[in-house]
PDB file of C-alpha atoms in Angstrom:
ATOM      1  CA  PRO L   1     -49.470 -42.317 -35.245  1.00 43.00           C
ATOM      2  CA  PHE L   2     -50.969 -40.857 -31.927  1.00 46.00           C
ATOM      3  CA  PHE L   3     -54.821 -39.788 -31.567  1.00 45.00           C
ATOM      4  CA  PHE L   4     -56.305 -37.589 -29.060  1.00 49.00           C
ATOM      5  CA  PHE L   5     -59.943 -37.128 -28.444  1.00 46.00           C
ATOM      6  CA  LEU L   6     -61.485 -34.486 -26.585  1.00 50.00           C
ATOM      7  CA  THR L   7     -64.950 -34.522 -25.328  1.00 45.00           C
ATOM      8  CA  VAL L   8     -67.014 -31.560 -24.267  1.00 43.00           C
ATOM      9  CA  PRO L   9     -69.615 -32.102 -21.845  1.00 47.00           C
ATOM     10  CA  THR L  10     -72.819 -30.772 -22.385  1.00 45.00           C
ATOM     11  CA  LEU L  11     -74.533 -28.281 -19.829  1.00 46.00           C
ATOM     12  CA  ASN L  12     -76.774 -30.923 -18.489  1.00 42.00           C
ATOM     13  CA  GLN L  13     -73.684 -33.229 -17.971  1.00 45.00           C
ATOM     14  CA  ILE L  14     -71.831 -30.535 -15.994  1.00 49.00           C
ATOM     15  CA  PHE L  15     -75.001 -29.862 -13.908  1.00 59.00           C
ATOM     16  CA  MET L  16     -76.535 -33.341 -13.760  1.00 77.00           C
ATOM     17  CA  ILE L  17     -78.853 -33.857 -10.528  1.00 87.00           C
ATOM     18  CA  LYS L  18     -78.054 -36.676  -8.549  1.00 91.00           C
ATOM     19  CA  LYS L  19     -80.797 -38.853  -7.234  1.00 94.00           C
ATOM     20  CA  THR L  20     -78.963 -39.209  -3.794  1.00 94.00           C
ATOM     21  CA  ASP L  21     -79.124 -35.332  -3.659  1.00 94.00           C
ATOM     22  CA  ILE L  22     -82.889 -35.352  -4.093  1.00 96.00           C
ATOM     23  CA  GLU L  23     -83.036 -38.029  -1.432  1.00 96.00           C
ATOM     24  CA  HIS L  24     -81.088 -36.064   1.120  1.00 96.00           C
ATOM     25  CA  ILE L  25     -83.178 -32.837   0.469  1.00 96.00           C
ATOM     26  CA  ILE L  26     -86.492 -34.282   1.202  1.00 97.00           C
ATOM     27  CA  THR L  27     -85.870 -36.935   3.692  1.00 96.00           C
ATOM     28  CA  GLU L  28     -86.617 -34.892   6.710  1.00 97.00           C
ATOM     29  CA  TYR L  29     -89.785 -33.719   5.043  1.00 97.00           C
ATOM     30  CA  LEU L  30     -90.825 -37.389   4.420  1.00 97.00           C
ATOM     31  CA  GLN L  31     -90.040 -38.608   8.014  1.00 97.00           C
ATOM     32  CA  LYS L  32     -92.121 -35.384   9.581  1.00 97.00           C
ATOM     33  CA  ASN L  33     -95.202 -36.608   7.145  1.00 97.00           C
ATOM     34  CA  GLY L  34     -95.321 -40.244   7.589  1.00 96.00           C
ATOM     35  CA  LEU L  35     -94.162 -40.619   3.974  1.00 97.00           C
ATOM     36  CA  PHE L  36     -91.153 -42.972   2.261  1.00 97.00           C
ATOM     37  CA  ILE L  37     -89.797 -43.048  -1.153  1.00 97.00           C
ATOM     38  CA  VAL L  38     -90.661 -45.657  -3.780  1.00 96.00           C
ATOM     39  CA  ASP L  39     -88.721 -44.326  -6.544  1.00 96.00           C
ATOM     40  CA  ILE L  40     -86.431 -41.564  -7.824  1.00 97.00           C
ATOM     41  CA  ILE L  41     -85.821 -41.591 -11.472  1.00 95.00           C
ATOM     42  CA  VAL L  42     -83.234 -39.043 -13.137  1.00 94.00           C
ATOM     43  CA  SER L  43     -82.822 -39.331 -16.771  1.00 93.00           C
ATOM     44  CA  LYS L  44     -79.798 -38.086 -18.523  1.00 91.00           C
ATOM     45  CA  GLU L  45     -81.852 -34.922 -19.395  1.00 90.00           C
ATOM     46  CA  ASN L  46     -82.495 -34.107 -15.924  1.00 90.00           C
ATOM     47  CA  ASP L  47     -86.171 -35.372 -16.069  1.00 93.00           C
ATOM     48  CA  ILE L  48     -87.068 -36.106 -12.404  1.00 95.00           C
ATOM     49  CA  GLU L  49     -89.716 -38.390 -11.452  1.00 96.00           C
ATOM     50  CA  ILE L  50     -90.195 -38.629  -7.735  1.00 96.00           C
ATOM     51  CA  THR L  51     -92.619 -41.306  -6.340  1.00 96.00           C
ATOM     52  CA  ILE L  52     -93.613 -41.301  -2.718  1.00 97.00           C
ATOM     53  CA  GLU L  53     -96.062 -43.646  -0.482  1.00 96.00           C
ATOM     54  CA  SER L  54     -97.516 -42.992   2.957  1.00 95.00           C
ATOM     55  CA  GLU L  55     -96.955 -45.300   5.609  1.00 93.00           C
ATOM     56  CA  GLN L  56    -100.523 -44.777   6.604  1.00 90.00           C
ATOM     57  CA  GLY L  57    -103.526 -43.442   4.817  1.00 88.00           C
ATOM     58  CA  SER L  58    -103.039 -41.521   1.297  1.00 91.00           C
ATOM     59  CA  VAL L  59    -100.597 -39.017  -0.084  1.00 94.00           C
ATOM     60  CA  THR L  60    -102.117 -36.102  -0.490  1.00 94.00           C
ATOM     61  CA  ILE L  61    -101.813 -33.253  -3.406  1.00 94.00           C
ATOM     62  CA  GLU L  62    -100.262 -31.011  -0.694  1.00 96.00           C
ATOM     63  CA  ASN L  63     -97.666 -33.623   0.139  1.00 96.00           C
ATOM     64  CA  CYS L  64     -96.690 -33.561  -3.568  1.00 96.00           C
ATOM     65  CA  GLU L  65     -96.535 -29.537  -3.875  1.00 96.00           C
ATOM     66  CA  GLU L  66     -94.271 -29.600  -0.589  1.00 97.00           C
ATOM     67  CA  ILE L  67     -91.733 -31.668  -2.016  1.00 96.00           C
ATOM     68  CA  ASP L  68     -92.030 -30.044  -5.450  1.00 95.00           C
ATOM     69  CA  SER L  69     -91.268 -26.652  -3.581  1.00 95.00           C
ATOM     70  CA  ILE L  70     -88.337 -28.256  -1.607  1.00 96.00           C
ATOM     71  CA  VAL L  71     -86.678 -29.659  -4.722  1.00 95.00           C
ATOM     72  CA  GLN L  72     -87.171 -26.285  -6.700  1.00 92.00           C
ATOM     73  CA  SER L  73     -85.720 -24.140  -3.747  1.00 93.00           C
ATOM     74  CA  LYS L  74     -82.409 -26.299  -3.612  1.00 92.00           C
ATOM     75  CA  PHE L  75     -81.883 -26.546  -7.488  1.00 89.00           C
ATOM     76  CA  ASN L  76     -81.738 -23.298  -9.287  1.00 83.00           C
ATOM     77  CA  ARG L  77     -83.684 -23.632 -12.634  1.00 81.00           C
ATOM     78  CA  ASP L  78     -81.327 -21.018 -14.397  1.00 80.00           C
ATOM     79  CA  GLU L  79     -78.328 -23.191 -13.503  1.00 81.00           C
ATOM     80  CA  GLU L  80     -79.572 -26.764 -13.803  1.00 82.00           C
ATOM     81  CA  ASP L  81     -82.363 -27.070 -16.608  1.00 87.00           C
ATOM     82  CA  TYR L  82     -84.777 -29.943 -15.354  1.00 91.00           C
ATOM     83  CA  SER L  83     -88.293 -31.078 -15.266  1.00 92.00           C
ATOM     84  CA  LEU L  84     -90.207 -32.533 -12.063  1.00 94.00           C
ATOM     85  CA  ILE L  85     -92.989 -34.710 -11.388  1.00 94.00           C
ATOM     86  CA  VAL L  86     -93.806 -35.683  -8.003  1.00 96.00           C
ATOM     87  CA  GLY L  87     -96.499 -38.222  -7.355  1.00 94.00           C
ATOM     88  CA  SER L  88     -97.644 -40.980  -5.454  1.00 93.00           C
ATOM     89  CA  ALA L  89     -97.464 -44.722  -6.040  1.00 91.00           C
ATOM     90  CA  GLY L  90    -100.395 -46.097  -8.001  1.00 87.00           C
ATOM     91  CA  LEU L  91    -102.574 -48.661  -6.417  1.00 84.00           C
ATOM     92  CA  ASP L  92    -102.251 -50.781  -9.688  1.00 86.00           C
ATOM     93  CA  GLN L  93     -98.572 -50.884  -9.521  1.00 91.00           C
ATOM     94  CA  PRO L  94     -96.249 -53.683  -8.354  1.00 95.00           C
ATOM     95  CA  PHE L  95     -94.266 -52.931  -5.085  1.00 95.00           C
ATOM     96  CA  LYS L  96     -90.938 -51.593  -5.053  1.00 94.00           C
ATOM     97  CA  VAL L  97     -89.771 -51.199  -1.688  1.00 95.00           C
ATOM     98  CA  PRO L  98     -90.067 -53.005   1.682  1.00 94.00           C
ATOM     99  CA  GLY L  99     -92.546 -49.911   3.259  1.00 94.00           C
ATOM    100  CA  GLN L 100     -95.104 -50.804   0.457  1.00 95.00           C
ATOM    101  CA  TYR L 101     -95.180 -54.528   1.788  1.00 95.00           C
ATOM    102  CA  LEU L 102     -95.335 -53.225   5.251  1.00 95.00           C
ATOM    103  CA  LYS L 103     -98.303 -50.967   4.514  1.00 94.00           C
ATOM    104  CA  PHE L 104    -100.544 -53.615   3.175  1.00 94.00           C
ATOM    105  CA  ILE L 105    -100.136 -56.460   5.683  1.00 96.00           C
ATOM    106  CA  GLY L 106    -103.765 -57.727   6.401  1.00 95.00           C
ATOM    107  CA  GLN L 107    -104.947 -56.558   2.970  1.00 95.00           C
ATOM    108  CA  GLU L 108    -105.575 -58.920  -0.448  1.00 96.00           C
ATOM    109  CA  VAL L 109    -102.646 -58.731  -2.431  1.00 96.00           C
ATOM    110  CA  GLU L 110    -102.028 -60.636  -5.965  1.00 96.00           C
ATOM    111  CA  ILE L 111     -98.460 -62.141  -6.537  1.00 96.00           C
ATOM    112  CA  VAL L 112     -97.251 -63.773  -9.757  1.00 96.00           C
ATOM    113  CA  GLN L 113     -94.392 -66.198  -9.461  1.00 95.00           C
ATOM    114  CA  LYS L 114     -91.304 -66.266 -11.643  1.00 94.00           C
ATOM    115  CA  ALA L 115     -92.652 -69.812 -12.731  1.00 91.00           C
ATOM    116  CA  GLY L 116     -95.760 -67.882 -13.900  1.00 91.00           C
ATOM    117  CA  LYS L 117     -98.400 -69.046 -11.247  1.00 94.00           C
ATOM    118  CA  LYS L 118    -100.844 -66.103  -9.880  1.00 96.00           C
ATOM    119  CA  ILE L 119    -102.092 -66.385  -6.127  1.00 95.00           C
ATOM    120  CA  ARG L 120    -104.313 -64.071  -4.716  1.00 95.00           C
ATOM    121  CA  GLY L 121    -104.330 -63.936  -0.570  1.00 96.00           C
ATOM    122  CA  LYS L 122    -104.135 -61.723   2.138  1.00 97.00           C
ATOM    123  CA  LEU L 123    -100.362 -60.268   2.817  1.00 97.00           C
ATOM    124  CA  SER L 124     -99.874 -61.693   6.329  1.00 96.00           C
ATOM    125  CA  GLY L 125     -96.199 -60.807   6.862  1.00 95.00           C
ATOM    126  CA  TYR L 126     -93.069 -59.199   5.601  1.00 96.00           C
ATOM    127  CA  SER L 127     -89.475 -59.770   6.769  1.00 93.00           C
ATOM    128  CA  ASP L 128     -85.848 -60.399   5.441  1.00 88.00           C
ATOM    129  CA  ASN L 129     -87.231 -59.948   1.685  1.00 91.00           C
ATOM    130  CA  LYS L 130     -89.802 -62.897   2.431  1.00 96.00           C
ATOM    131  CA  ILE L 131     -93.737 -62.479   2.217  1.00 96.00           C
ATOM    132  CA  GLU L 132     -96.238 -64.489   3.708  1.00 97.00           C
ATOM    133  CA  ILE L 133     -99.548 -64.985   1.926  1.00 96.00           C
ATOM    134  CA  THR L 134    -102.594 -66.262   3.726  1.00 95.00           C
ATOM    135  CA  THR L 135    -104.863 -67.929   1.204  1.00 92.00           C
ATOM    136  CA  GLU L 136    -108.262 -69.448   1.939  1.00 88.00           C
ATOM    137  CA  SER L 137    -110.231 -72.114   0.273  1.00 84.00           C
ATOM    138  CA  LEU L 138    -113.024 -74.783   0.456  1.00 82.00           C
ATOM    139  CA  GLU L 139    -111.870 -78.166   0.767  1.00 82.00           C
ATOM    140  CA  ARG L 140    -113.706 -81.519   1.344  1.00 80.00           C
ATOM    141  CA  VAL L 141    -112.941 -82.979   4.982  1.00 77.00           C
ATOM    142  CA  GLU L 142    -113.149 -86.715   5.528  1.00 80.00           C
ATOM    143  CA  GLY L 143    -116.410 -87.771   7.006  1.00 79.00           C
ATOM    144  CA  LYS L 144    -118.452 -84.386   6.447  1.00 79.00           C
ATOM    145  CA  LYS L 145    -120.667 -83.685   3.589  1.00 79.00           C
ATOM    146  CA  ARG L 146    -119.843 -80.151   2.837  1.00 83.00           C
ATOM    147  CA  LYS L 147    -116.500 -78.808   2.226  1.00 83.00           C
ATOM    148  CA  GLU L 148    -115.177 -76.437   4.820  1.00 83.00           C
ATOM    149  CA  ARG L 149    -112.939 -73.163   4.601  1.00 85.00           C
ATOM    150  CA  THR L 150    -109.518 -73.846   5.169  1.00 85.00           C
ATOM    151  CA  GLU L 151    -106.464 -71.363   5.414  1.00 89.00           C
ATOM    152  CA  ARG L 152    -102.981 -71.876   4.026  1.00 92.00           C
ATOM    153  CA  LYS L 153     -99.852 -69.754   4.768  1.00 95.00           C
ATOM    154  CA  GLU L 154     -97.267 -69.813   1.934  1.00 94.00           C
ATOM    155  CA  GLU L 155     -93.910 -68.210   2.299  1.00 95.00           C
ATOM    156  CA  PHE L 156     -92.038 -66.505  -0.814  1.00 95.00           C
ATOM    157  CA  THR L 157     -88.991 -64.587  -1.234  1.00 95.00           C
ATOM    158  CA  ILE L 158     -88.929 -61.522  -3.326  1.00 94.00           C
ATOM    159  CA  ASP L 159     -86.493 -62.679  -5.721  1.00 94.00           C
ATOM    160  CA  SER L 160     -88.996 -65.624  -6.503  1.00 95.00           C
ATOM    161  CA  ILE L 161     -92.012 -63.328  -7.731  1.00 95.00           C
ATOM    162  CA  LYS L 162     -92.364 -61.324 -10.673  1.00 96.00           C
ATOM    163  CA  TYR L 163     -94.466 -58.885  -8.449  1.00 95.00           C
ATOM    164  CA  CYS L 164     -96.697 -58.339  -5.830  1.00 95.00           C
ATOM    165  CA  LYS L 165     -99.655 -55.493  -5.946  1.00 95.00           C
ATOM    166  CA  PRO L 166    -102.934 -54.677  -4.042  1.00 95.00           C
ATOM    167  CA  VAL L 167    -106.015 -56.135  -4.997  1.00 94.00           C
ATOM    168  CA  ILE L 168    -108.430 -52.998  -5.813  1.00 87.00           C
ATOM    169  CA  LYS L 169    -111.906 -54.071  -4.817  1.00 83.00           C
ATOM    170  CA  PHE L 170    -114.758 -51.532  -5.793  1.00 81.00           C
ATOM    171  CA  LYS L 171    -117.897 -52.003  -3.348  1.00 76.00           C
TER     172      LYS L 171
END
């Protein structure tokens, strides 16, 4: 016997919005405004979540509204049913893209290694999927009564850490 199955795509499958299409239509705006993409998620149901970050400073509500307008002007909701959320990367969220590491150079971060060790220090460098953390500690120096502050730089590959995120300090 011979069996033939025909599957009929749903409307959402026919008009699925692609992540690359969204990246393409917002790239010019991002570049003009010193912003970059942290993540774009498009679910099977066309629920779109765009997360952006500013190269310097903060993402504004106006930035989010303008990106929302750009996306809505390119994708007709009558033809492509979708929901859209545009927001900034949260300060308590781990870094996902190189731009976030570069933005936070010189600031205190917390990393957790895959082995479980947690380290806090100043993010002192990022290149070629490696980060450099400068930590300070008080150590006993031979011949002196008082401990002295010493700096130590450690380098980690991105693959060797679970996450890296900024340390939030309230003054």
